[in-house]
mmCIF file of C-alpha atoms in Angstrom:
data_model
loop_
_atom_site.group_PDB
_atom_site.id
_atom_site.type_symbol
_atom_site.label_atom_id
_atom_site.label_comp_id
_atom_site.label_asym_id
_atom_site.label_seq_id
_atom_site.Cartn_x
_atom_site.Cartn_y
_atom_site.Cartn_z
ATOM 1 C CA CYS Y 1 -65.171 -112.378 -96.614
ATOM 2 C CA SER Y 2 -61.951 -114.206 -97.309
ATOM 3 C CA GLY Y 3 -59.605 -112.073 -99.332
ATOM 4 C CA HIS Y 4 -61.853 -109.031 -98.972
ATOM 5 C CA ALA Y 5 -61.574 -108.505 -95.227
ATOM 6 C CA LYS Y 6 -58.681 -106.043 -95.531
ATOM 7 C CA LYS Y 7 -60.583 -103.959 -98.076
ATOM 8 C CA LYS Y 8 -63.698 -104.106 -95.913
ATOM 9 C CA MET Y 9 -61.670 -102.964 -92.917
ATOM 10 C CA ASN Y 10 -60.854 -99.639 -94.652
ATOM 11 C CA GLY Y 11 -58.363 -98.721 -91.969
ATOM 12 C CA ARG Y 12 -60.905 -99.026 -89.183
ATOM 13 C CA ILE Y 13 -62.941 -101.432 -87.165
ATOM 14 C CA SER Y 14 -66.358 -100.221 -86.142
ATOM 15 C CA GLY Y 15 -69.218 -101.785 -84.309
ATOM 16 C CA LEU Y 16 -69.135 -104.785 -82.067
ATOM 17 C CA TYR Y 17 -66.116 -107.085 -82.288
ATOM 18 C CA ALA Y 18 -67.306 -110.185 -80.418
ATOM 19 C CA VAL Y 19 -65.048 -112.841 -78.925
ATOM 20 C CA THR Y 20 -66.392 -116.356 -78.473
ATOM 21 C CA PRO Y 21 -66.604 -118.016 -75.052
ATOM 22 C CA ASP Y 22 -64.855 -121.269 -74.119
ATOM 23 C CA LEU Y 23 -67.569 -123.782 -75.024
ATOM 24 C CA ALA Y 24 -67.038 -127.472 -75.724
ATOM 25 C CA ASP Y 25 -70.560 -127.804 -77.185
ATOM 26 C CA THR Y 26 -70.159 -126.750 -80.820
ATOM 27 C CA GLN Y 27 -73.906 -126.563 -81.470
ATOM 28 C CA LYS Y 28 -74.393 -124.239 -78.486
ATOM 29 C CA LEU Y 29 -71.462 -122.106 -79.675
ATOM 30 C CA ILE Y 30 -72.937 -121.835 -83.167
ATOM 31 C CA GLN Y 31 -76.363 -120.911 -81.754
ATOM 32 C CA GLN Y 32 -74.867 -118.167 -79.579
ATOM 33 C CA VAL Y 33 -72.726 -116.790 -82.395
ATOM 34 C CA ARG Y 34 -75.668 -116.827 -84.809
ATOM 35 C CA LEU Y 35 -77.644 -114.710 -82.334
ATOM 36 C CA ALA Y 36 -74.701 -112.310 -81.978
ATOM 37 C CA LEU Y 37 -74.390 -112.016 -85.763
ATOM 38 C CA GLU Y 38 -78.136 -111.491 -86.146
ATOM 39 C CA GLY Y 39 -77.843 -108.822 -83.443
ATOM 40 C CA GLY Y 40 -75.259 -106.868 -85.413
ATOM 41 C CA THR Y 41 -71.813 -108.218 -84.545
ATOM 42 C CA ARG Y 42 -69.494 -106.860 -87.244
ATOM 43 C CA TRP Y 43 -66.312 -108.839 -86.395
ATOM 44 C CA LEU Y 44 -65.878 -112.223 -84.717
ATOM 45 C CA GLN Y 45 -62.864 -113.679 -82.987
ATOM 46 C CA TYR Y 46 -62.816 -117.399 -82.307
ATOM 47 C CA ARG Y 47 -61.114 -117.878 -78.948
ATOM 48 C CA ASN Y 48 -61.472 -121.155 -77.062
ATOM 49 C CA LYS Y 49 -58.555 -121.745 -74.721
ATOM 50 C CA SER Y 50 -60.025 -125.012 -73.412
ATOM 51 C CA ALA Y 51 -60.478 -126.710 -76.813
ATOM 52 C CA ASP Y 52 -58.014 -129.307 -78.041
ATOM 53 C CA LYS Y 53 -56.726 -129.040 -81.610
ATOM 54 C CA SER Y 54 -59.452 -131.255 -83.090
ATOM 55 C CA LEU Y 55 -62.330 -129.413 -81.401
ATOM 56 C CA GLY Y 56 -60.741 -126.052 -82.198
ATOM 57 C CA LEU Y 57 -60.536 -126.909 -85.879
ATOM 58 C CA GLN Y 58 -64.103 -128.261 -85.913
ATOM 59 C CA GLN Y 59 -65.498 -125.152 -84.228
ATOM 60 C CA ALA Y 60 -63.454 -122.730 -86.327
ATOM 61 C CA THR Y 61 -64.639 -124.432 -89.523
ATOM 62 C CA ALA Y 62 -68.283 -124.176 -88.449
ATOM 63 C CA LEU Y 63 -67.817 -120.529 -87.461
ATOM 64 C CA MET Y 64 -66.136 -119.737 -90.779
ATOM 65 C CA ARG Y 65 -69.203 -121.002 -92.660
ATOM 66 C CA LEU Y 66 -71.479 -118.956 -90.405
ATOM 67 C CA CYS Y 67 -69.371 -115.802 -90.731
ATOM 68 C CA ARG Y 68 -69.365 -116.100 -94.512
ATOM 69 C CA GLU Y 69 -73.153 -116.380 -94.428
ATOM 70 C CA PHE Y 70 -73.266 -113.016 -92.607
ATOM 71 C CA ALA Y 71 -70.304 -111.459 -94.486
ATOM 72 C CA VAL Y 72 -68.491 -110.942 -91.167
ATOM 73 C CA PRO Y 73 -64.715 -111.401 -90.877
ATOM 74 C CA LEU Y 74 -63.542 -114.307 -88.683
ATOM 75 C CA ILE Y 75 -60.313 -113.783 -86.772
ATOM 76 C CA ILE Y 76 -58.665 -116.789 -85.095
ATOM 77 C CA ASN Y 77 -57.097 -116.233 -81.690
ATOM 78 C CA ASP Y 78 -53.542 -117.509 -81.202
ATOM 79 C CA SER Y 79 -53.559 -120.223 -83.881
ATOM 80 C CA LEU Y 80 -51.876 -119.416 -87.154
ATOM 81 C CA ASP Y 81 -52.273 -123.066 -88.189
ATOM 82 C CA VAL Y 82 -56.052 -123.027 -87.768
ATOM 83 C CA ALA Y 83 -56.329 -119.657 -89.530
ATOM 84 C CA LEU Y 84 -54.396 -121.085 -92.471
ATOM 85 C CA GLU Y 85 -56.294 -124.370 -92.580
ATOM 86 C CA ILE Y 86 -59.765 -122.801 -92.727
ATOM 87 C CA ASP Y 87 -58.732 -119.717 -94.734
ATOM 88 C CA ALA Y 88 -59.885 -117.380 -91.966
ATOM 89 C CA ASP Y 89 -59.813 -113.650 -92.500
ATOM 90 C CA GLY Y 90 -57.014 -113.196 -90.016
ATOM 91 C CA VAL Y 91 -55.330 -114.048 -86.752
ATOM 92 C CA HIS Y 92 -55.115 -112.347 -83.381
ATOM 93 C CA LEU Y 93 -51.758 -112.652 -81.645
ATOM 94 C CA GLY Y 94 -50.999 -112.410 -77.952
ATOM 95 C CA ALA Y 95 -47.753 -111.527 -76.238
ATOM 96 C CA GLN Y 96 -46.470 -115.106 -76.374
ATOM 97 C CA ASP Y 97 -47.483 -115.867 -79.963
ATOM 98 C CA CYS Y 98 -45.488 -115.689 -83.183
ATOM 99 C CA LEU Y 99 -44.044 -112.525 -84.677
ATOM 100 C CA ILE Y 100 -46.277 -110.289 -86.775
ATOM 101 C CA SER Y 101 -43.909 -110.630 -89.737
ATOM 102 C CA HIS Y 102 -44.090 -114.444 -89.522
ATOM 103 C CA ALA Y 103 -47.902 -114.353 -89.445
ATOM 104 C CA LYS Y 104 -48.007 -111.975 -92.435
ATOM 105 C CA ASN Y 105 -45.593 -114.180 -94.397
ATOM 106 C CA LYS Y 106 -47.667 -117.299 -93.703
ATOM 107 C CA LEU Y 107 -51.148 -115.811 -94.162
ATOM 108 C CA GLY Y 108 -50.479 -113.272 -96.899
ATOM 109 C CA ALA Y 109 -50.880 -109.512 -97.095
ATOM 110 C CA GLU Y 110 -54.657 -109.641 -97.610
ATOM 111 C CA LYS Y 111 -55.263 -111.192 -94.176
ATOM 112 C CA ILE Y 112 -55.783 -109.248 -90.955
ATOM 113 C CA ILE Y 113 -53.278 -109.375 -88.101
ATOM 114 C CA GLY Y 114 -54.406 -108.146 -84.694
ATOM 115 C CA VAL Y 115 -52.222 -107.924 -81.604
ATOM 116 C CA SER Y 116 -53.028 -107.816 -77.888
ATOM 117 C CA CYS Y 117 -51.081 -105.074 -76.150
ATOM 118 C CA TYR Y 118 -52.900 -105.167 -72.795
ATOM 119 C CA ASP Y 119 -52.050 -101.923 -70.942
ATOM 120 C CA ASN Y 120 -48.880 -101.154 -72.902
ATOM 121 C CA LEU Y 121 -48.962 -98.272 -75.379
ATOM 122 C CA GLN Y 122 -45.339 -98.898 -76.384
ATOM 123 C CA CYS Y 123 -46.297 -102.442 -77.411
ATOM 124 C CA ALA Y 124 -49.123 -100.988 -79.532
ATOM 125 C CA LEU Y 125 -46.783 -98.516 -81.219
ATOM 126 C CA GLU Y 126 -44.294 -101.304 -81.982
ATOM 127 C CA ALA Y 127 -47.055 -103.596 -83.276
ATOM 128 C CA GLU Y 128 -48.188 -100.847 -85.651
ATOM 129 C CA THR Y 129 -44.599 -100.370 -86.873
ATOM 130 C CA GLU Y 130 -44.240 -104.130 -87.402
ATOM 131 C CA GLY Y 131 -47.377 -104.259 -89.553
ATOM 132 C CA ALA Y 132 -50.301 -105.052 -87.257
ATOM 133 C CA ASP Y 133 -53.645 -104.126 -88.801
ATOM 134 C CA TYR Y 134 -55.180 -103.367 -85.402
ATOM 135 C CA VAL Y 135 -54.231 -103.487 -81.720
ATOM 136 C CA ALA Y 136 -56.334 -104.565 -78.748
ATOM 137 C CA LEU Y 137 -55.929 -102.832 -75.413
ATOM 138 C CA GLY Y 138 -57.382 -103.811 -72.038
ATOM 139 C CA SER Y 139 -58.803 -105.294 -69.870
ATOM 140 C CA PHE Y 140 -60.655 -102.090 -69.122
ATOM 141 C CA PHE Y 141 -63.223 -103.627 -66.781
ATOM 142 C CA ALA Y 142 -63.449 -106.737 -64.602
ATOM 143 C CA SER Y 143 -64.006 -109.831 -66.719
ATOM 144 C CA THR Y 144 -65.284 -113.278 -65.829
ATOM 145 C CA VAL Y 145 -63.302 -114.693 -68.769
ATOM 146 C CA LYS Y 146 -59.969 -113.351 -67.512
ATOM 147 C CA PRO Y 147 -60.507 -112.405 -63.865
ATOM 148 C CA HIS Y 148 -56.787 -111.824 -63.222
ATOM 149 C CA ALA Y 149 -56.070 -109.831 -66.373
ATOM 150 C CA VAL Y 150 -54.060 -106.642 -66.082
ATOM 151 C CA ARG Y 151 -56.426 -103.676 -65.917
ATOM 152 C CA ALA Y 152 -55.777 -100.753 -68.226
ATOM 153 C CA PRO Y 153 -56.835 -97.187 -67.432
ATOM 154 C CA LEU Y 154 -59.508 -95.725 -69.720
ATOM 155 C CA LYS Y 155 -57.217 -92.776 -70.530
ATOM 156 C CA LEU Y 156 -55.044 -95.296 -72.428
ATOM 157 C CA LEU Y 157 -57.736 -95.491 -75.123
ATOM 158 C CA ARG Y 158 -57.646 -91.757 -75.708
ATOM 159 C CA GLU Y 159 -53.852 -91.694 -75.885
ATOM 160 C CA ALA Y 160 -53.736 -94.718 -78.189
ATOM 161 C CA LYS Y 161 -56.314 -93.184 -80.545
ATOM 162 C CA GLU Y 162 -54.218 -89.996 -80.693
ATOM 163 C CA ARG Y 163 -50.920 -91.736 -81.381
ATOM 164 C CA LEU Y 164 -51.815 -94.757 -83.524
ATOM 165 C CA ARG Y 165 -52.938 -94.869 -87.150
ATOM 166 C CA VAL Y 166 -54.241 -98.448 -86.929
ATOM 167 C CA PRO Y 167 -57.610 -99.234 -85.349
ATOM 168 C CA VAL Y 168 -57.710 -99.680 -81.578
ATOM 169 C CA VAL Y 169 -60.008 -102.302 -80.037
ATOM 170 C CA ALA Y 170 -61.021 -102.054 -76.375
ATOM 171 C CA VAL Y 171 -61.391 -105.407 -74.585
ATOM 172 C CA GLY Y 172 -62.212 -106.779 -71.187
ATOM 173 C CA GLY Y 173 -65.482 -106.859 -69.299
ATOM 174 C CA ILE Y 174 -67.307 -104.594 -71.719
ATOM 175 C CA ASP Y 175 -71.070 -104.951 -71.426
ATOM 176 C CA LEU Y 176 -74.187 -102.805 -71.812
ATOM 177 C CA HIS Y 177 -73.380 -100.875 -68.645
#
């Protein structure tokens, strides 16, 4: 996917955008992600807040190989350095991460930059203006991963879709129900 992810994105993200769990066991992580990819995951974000730099790089490298096998873009959460080192398809930035312009300058225009905007439409509008390729809003439902996350009202999705030109990703506690 590397280098072609932006073209593949075509101004939208559709289907399931999966985010990895915090797992120290790389083999278990790879097994779970393989099942998700076989099940139809169309985008993958590597997010492991408990991993040290060495484990994070090891896991991201293994996931990059797997994502290329399935032609699925791999987005790295919060780590521009890891995204650069493994030539990931992009990076996902949170509120405390680097500026969008800095990430674009480091990664290049062909890479994808996503931004978490939580429950803040103004943040999403600014991220779009600054060059984000997509914005993530939520948590929309209770989540075991982030139990204390700010909850966003569902009406925010409708308003964001009306006002933004970039894709909007809903996050937080989303399951089959």
